[in-house]
Amino acid sequence: MKLIIFDCDGVLVNSEEIYQAAELEYLTAAGITFEPGAYTQAFMGLSPAMWQAKLEAIGQERAKPLSPRFFEQLADYTNERLRKDLAALPDARNVISRLPAPKCVASSTPLARLRWKLEHTGLVDLFDPHIFSSDMVVNGKPEPDLFLHAAGAMGVHARDCIVIEDSVNGVLAGKAAGMRVIGFTAGNHCAGTHGDGLLRHGADALVGAYEDLEVTLASL
């Protein structure tokens, strides 16, 4: 292992649960509902553009079209929640600071927003300047482009990288890149059988808390 690639939302910070709560609240009000866990599996890890396009398509399929105003209002509400509630996951800083291998962040979040999240939660110094966003590649997750870009920028071959991901789309991207992937389920949004889904889609191991990460990394 020569490089550890961390996703951000739901792995480093608790933004994924904030996003999902806000999004499901607004979608339910618009008449679009999902079975428990289905929204997480389908949408988590997508770039904002892919997420919006997929939701717009579902709205059309269900005869519940979503207007541009819907997404503007949802963004305002989500930003308010993030400013109030965003935090690093428990023990993230302590554990990551002890890891001897080089590390970086590779996230579907736009770069300016990604840096804000890391700065707001006091994690940016653990990775700076090795912070990579889907802004930097043509295809976001579940395509491998972002992880391959990060590895290339760090001068490491894909086979020597381990990706830490909480989403099916992220796991698919990591495996498509030829990397080993740890499915990370420490976030509150990863309840129930979420970890089983990560394993089904190719995760090499599961970690449910930062305190277990070092042992799992050493075993891969």
Short mmCIF file of C-alpha atoms in Angstrom, two decimals:
data_model
loop_
_atom_site.label_atom_id
_atom_site.label_comp_id
_atom_site.label_asym_id
_atom_site.label_seq_id
_atom_site.Cartn_x
_atom_site.Cartn_y
_atom_site.Cartn_z
CA MET A 1 0.00 0.00 0.00
CA LYS A 2 1.53 3.26 -1.17
CA LEU A 3 -1.53 5.53 -1.16
CA ILE A 4 -4.79 5.73 0.79
CA ILE A 5 -7.58 7.55 -1.06
CA PHE A 6 -10.40 8.84 1.13
CA ASP A 7 -13.84 9.80 -0.06
CA CYS A 8 -15.12 12.84 1.84
CA ASP A 9 -18.90 12.85 2.32
CA GLY A 10 -19.86 10.14 4.79
CA VAL A 11 -16.25 9.00 5.28
CA LEU A 12 -14.44 12.05 6.63
CA VAL A 13 -17.44 14.22 7.52
CA ASN A 14 -21.10 13.65 8.35
CA SER A 15 -22.43 15.55 5.33
CA GLU A 16 -23.99 12.48 3.70
CA GLU A 17 -26.57 12.08 6.44
CA ILE A 18 -27.31 15.82 6.30
CA TYR A 19 -27.76 15.69 2.52
CA GLN A 20 -29.98 12.64 2.61
CA ALA A 21 -32.26 13.94 5.36
CA ALA A 22 -32.75 17.26 3.54
CA GLU A 23 -33.20 15.68 0.12
CA LEU A 24 -35.70 13.06 1.24
CA GLU A 25 -37.67 15.70 3.13
CA TYR A 26 -37.98 17.86 0.01
CA LEU A 27 -38.64 14.94 -2.33
CA THR A 28 -41.40 13.58 -0.11
CA ALA A 29 -43.03 17.01 -0.08
CA ALA A 30 -42.86 16.93 -3.90
CA GLY A 31 -44.60 13.55 -3.97
CA ILE A 32 -41.52 11.42 -4.74
CA THR A 33 -40.78 8.69 -2.21
CA PHE A 34 -38.27 5.84 -1.99
CA GLU A 35 -38.19 2.50 -0.22
CA PRO A 36 -35.91 2.46 2.86
CA GLY A 37 -32.29 2.32 1.73
CA ALA A 38 -33.12 2.65 -1.98
CA TYR A 39 -32.24 6.33 -2.16
CA THR A 40 -28.88 5.76 -0.48
CA GLN A 41 -27.93 2.93 -2.83
CA ALA A 42 -28.98 4.79 -5.97
CA PHE A 43 -27.70 8.31 -5.36
CA MET A 44 -24.87 8.33 -2.84
CA GLY A 45 -21.50 9.11 -4.38
CA LEU A 46 -22.79 10.74 -7.56
CA SER A 47 -21.56 14.14 -8.70
CA PRO A 48 -24.08 16.98 -8.22
CA ALA A 49 -24.79 17.09 -11.96
CA MET A 50 -25.39 13.33 -12.17
CA TRP A 51 -27.52 13.40 -9.01
CA GLN A 52 -29.75 16.17 -10.37
CA ALA A 53 -30.09 14.56 -13.81
CA LYS A 54 -31.09 11.24 -12.25
CA LEU A 55 -33.65 12.88 -9.98
CA GLU A 56 -35.10 14.87 -12.86
CA ALA A 57 -35.50 11.65 -14.86
CA ILE A 58 -37.27 9.94 -11.94
CA GLY A 59 -39.56 12.94 -11.56
CA GLN A 60 -40.54 12.67 -15.22
CA GLU A 61 -41.07 8.90 -14.97
CA ARG A 62 -43.40 9.35 -11.99
CA ALA A 63 -45.23 12.33 -13.50
CA LYS A 64 -43.82 14.52 -10.70
CA PRO A 65 -41.51 16.89 -12.61
CA LEU A 66 -38.97 18.78 -10.50
CA SER A 67 -38.47 22.42 -11.40
CA PRO A 68 -35.18 24.35 -11.29
CA ARG A 69 -36.68 26.23 -8.35
CA PHE A 70 -37.00 22.94 -6.44
CA PHE A 71 -33.25 22.36 -6.67
CA GLU A 72 -32.45 25.98 -5.76
CA GLN A 73 -34.60 25.82 -2.63
CA LEU A 74 -33.17 22.43 -1.67
CA ALA A 75 -29.61 23.75 -2.08
CA ASP A 76 -30.36 26.73 0.17
CA TYR A 77 -31.87 24.47 2.82
CA THR A 78 -29.00 21.98 2.64
CA ASN A 79 -26.38 24.72 2.90
CA GLU A 80 -28.09 26.05 6.02
CA ARG A 81 -28.05 22.58 7.58
CA LEU A 82 -24.38 22.06 6.67
CA ARG A 83 -23.30 25.36 8.23
CA LYS A 84 -25.07 24.35 11.42
CA ASP A 85 -24.40 20.61 11.72
CA LEU A 86 -21.34 19.62 9.65
CA ALA A 87 -18.69 17.77 11.68
CA ALA A 88 -15.86 15.30 11.24
CA LEU A 89 -16.73 11.68 11.94
CA PRO A 90 -15.69 10.49 15.43
CA ASP A 91 -11.96 9.69 15.71
CA ALA A 92 -11.32 10.61 12.06
CA ARG A 93 -8.57 13.10 12.81
CA ASN A 94 -6.84 11.00 15.45
CA VAL A 95 -6.67 7.88 13.31
CA ILE A 96 -5.82 9.53 9.98
CA SER A 97 -3.01 11.54 11.55
CA ARG A 98 -1.38 8.26 12.66
CA LEU A 99 -1.46 6.59 9.25
CA PRO A 100 2.09 6.45 7.85
CA ALA A 101 1.15 5.99 4.18
CA PRO A 102 0.59 8.96 1.86
CA LYS A 103 -3.06 9.94 1.65
CA CYS A 104 -5.40 12.12 -0.36
CA VAL A 105 -9.08 12.96 -0.77
CA ALA A 106 -11.03 12.16 -3.96
CA SER A 107 -14.64 13.33 -3.86
CA SER A 108 -17.58 13.96 -6.17
CA THR A 109 -18.05 17.30 -4.41
CA PRO A 110 -17.03 20.43 -6.38
CA LEU A 111 -13.55 21.54 -5.32
CA ALA A 112 -14.42 24.82 -3.58
CA ARG A 113 -17.15 23.12 -1.56
CA LEU A 114 -14.89 20.17 -0.79
CA ARG A 115 -12.18 22.43 0.60
CA TRP A 116 -14.77 24.30 2.68
CA LYS A 117 -15.96 21.04 4.26
CA LEU A 118 -12.42 20.01 5.15
CA GLU A 119 -11.57 23.45 6.51
CA HIS A 120 -14.83 23.73 8.45
CA THR A 121 -14.21 20.38 10.17
CA GLY A 122 -10.49 20.93 10.82
CA LEU A 123 -9.28 18.14 8.53
CA VAL A 124 -7.79 20.05 5.61
CA ASP A 125 -4.22 20.01 6.93
CA LEU A 126 -4.21 16.20 6.90
CA PHE A 127 -4.49 16.17 3.10
CA ASP A 128 -3.59 19.57 1.63
CA PRO A 129 -2.61 19.96 -1.22
CA HIS A 130 -3.69 16.45 -2.24
CA ILE A 131 -7.40 17.18 -2.61
CA PHE A 132 -9.10 15.95 -5.79
CA SER A 133 -12.61 16.64 -7.07
CA SER A 134 -14.77 15.32 -9.90
CA ASP A 135 -14.38 18.86 -11.31
CA MET A 136 -10.97 17.65 -12.48
CA VAL A 137 -12.15 14.75 -14.67
CA VAL A 138 -14.64 14.11 -17.45
CA ASN A 139 -16.54 11.27 -15.77
CA GLY A 140 -17.41 11.10 -12.08
CA LYS A 141 -18.11 8.03 -9.97
CA PRO A 142 -19.02 5.23 -10.67
CA GLU A 143 -16.46 5.64 -13.46
CA PRO A 144 -12.82 5.23 -12.36
CA ASP A 145 -11.56 8.56 -13.73
CA LEU A 146 -11.31 10.44 -10.43
CA PHE A 147 -9.42 7.74 -8.56
CA LEU A 148 -7.06 7.21 -11.48
CA HIS A 149 -6.47 10.95 -11.67
CA ALA A 150 -5.66 11.10 -7.95
CA ALA A 151 -3.28 8.15 -8.16
CA GLY A 152 -1.56 9.62 -11.21
CA ALA A 153 -1.13 13.00 -9.55
CA MET A 154 0.41 11.26 -6.53
CA GLY A 155 2.68 9.13 -8.72
CA VAL A 156 1.27 5.81 -7.49
CA HIS A 157 0.09 2.82 -9.55
CA ALA A 158 -3.56 1.85 -9.09
CA ARG A 159 -2.63 -1.58 -7.73
CA ASP A 160 -0.83 0.11 -4.82
CA CYS A 161 -3.85 2.19 -3.75
CA ILE A 162 -6.56 1.51 -1.20
CA VAL A 163 -9.81 3.46 -1.49
CA ILE A 164 -12.05 4.14 1.50
CA GLU A 165 -15.66 4.58 0.37
CA ASP A 166 -19.15 4.56 1.84
CA SER A 167 -21.14 4.42 -1.41
CA VAL A 168 -21.88 1.76 -4.00
CA ASN A 169 -20.92 4.23 -6.73
CA GLY A 170 -17.60 4.85 -5.01
CA VAL A 171 -16.90 1.14 -4.58
CA LEU A 172 -17.65 0.55 -8.26
CA ALA A 173 -15.31 3.39 -9.21
CA GLY A 174 -12.49 2.07 -7.05
CA LYS A 175 -12.77 -1.46 -8.37
CA ALA A 176 -13.00 -0.21 -11.97
CA ALA A 177 -9.75 1.65 -11.32
CA GLY A 178 -8.06 -1.61 -10.28
CA MET A 179 -7.74 -0.60 -6.63
CA ARG A 180 -8.57 -2.33 -3.38
CA VAL A 181 -11.60 -0.84 -1.65
CA ILE A 182 -12.67 -0.68 1.98
CA GLY A 183 -16.39 -0.20 2.46
CA PHE A 184 -16.74 2.33 5.27
CA THR A 185 -19.97 2.23 7.29
CA ALA A 186 -19.24 4.43 10.32
CA GLY A 187 -21.69 7.15 9.26
CA ASN A 188 -25.25 7.23 10.56
CA HIS A 189 -26.52 7.00 6.97
CA CYS A 190 -25.07 3.47 6.63
CA ALA A 191 -27.70 1.66 8.67
CA GLY A 192 -29.19 -1.78 8.07
CA THR A 193 -27.81 -3.77 5.16
CA HIS A 194 -25.81 -0.94 3.60
CA GLY A 195 -22.52 -2.71 4.23
CA ASP A 196 -23.80 -5.87 2.57
CA GLY A 197 -24.49 -3.82 -0.55
CA LEU A 198 -20.93 -2.51 -0.57
CA LEU A 199 -19.58 -6.06 -0.36
CA ARG A 200 -21.89 -7.25 -3.14
CA HIS A 201 -20.54 -4.52 -5.39
CA GLY A 202 -16.93 -5.49 -4.80
CA ALA A 203 -15.63 -3.99 -1.54
CA ASP A 204 -12.69 -6.05 -0.28
CA ALA A 205 -13.46 -5.41 3.40
CA LEU A 206 -15.82 -3.49 5.66
CA VAL A 207 -14.92 -1.10 8.46
CA GLY A 208 -17.60 0.19 10.80
CA ALA A 209 -15.54 2.62 12.91
CA TYR A 210 -12.30 4.57 12.60
CA GLU A 211 -10.82 2.65 15.51
CA ASP A 212 -10.83 -0.48 13.30
CA LEU A 213 -9.36 1.14 10.19
CA GLU A 214 -5.65 0.68 10.92
CA VAL A 215 -5.96 -3.08 11.44
CA THR A 216 -7.97 -3.51 8.24
CA LEU A 217 -5.52 -1.44 6.20
CA ALA A 218 -2.66 -3.59 7.44
CA SER A 219 -4.49 -6.77 6.37
CA LEU A 220 -5.03 -5.77 2.73
#
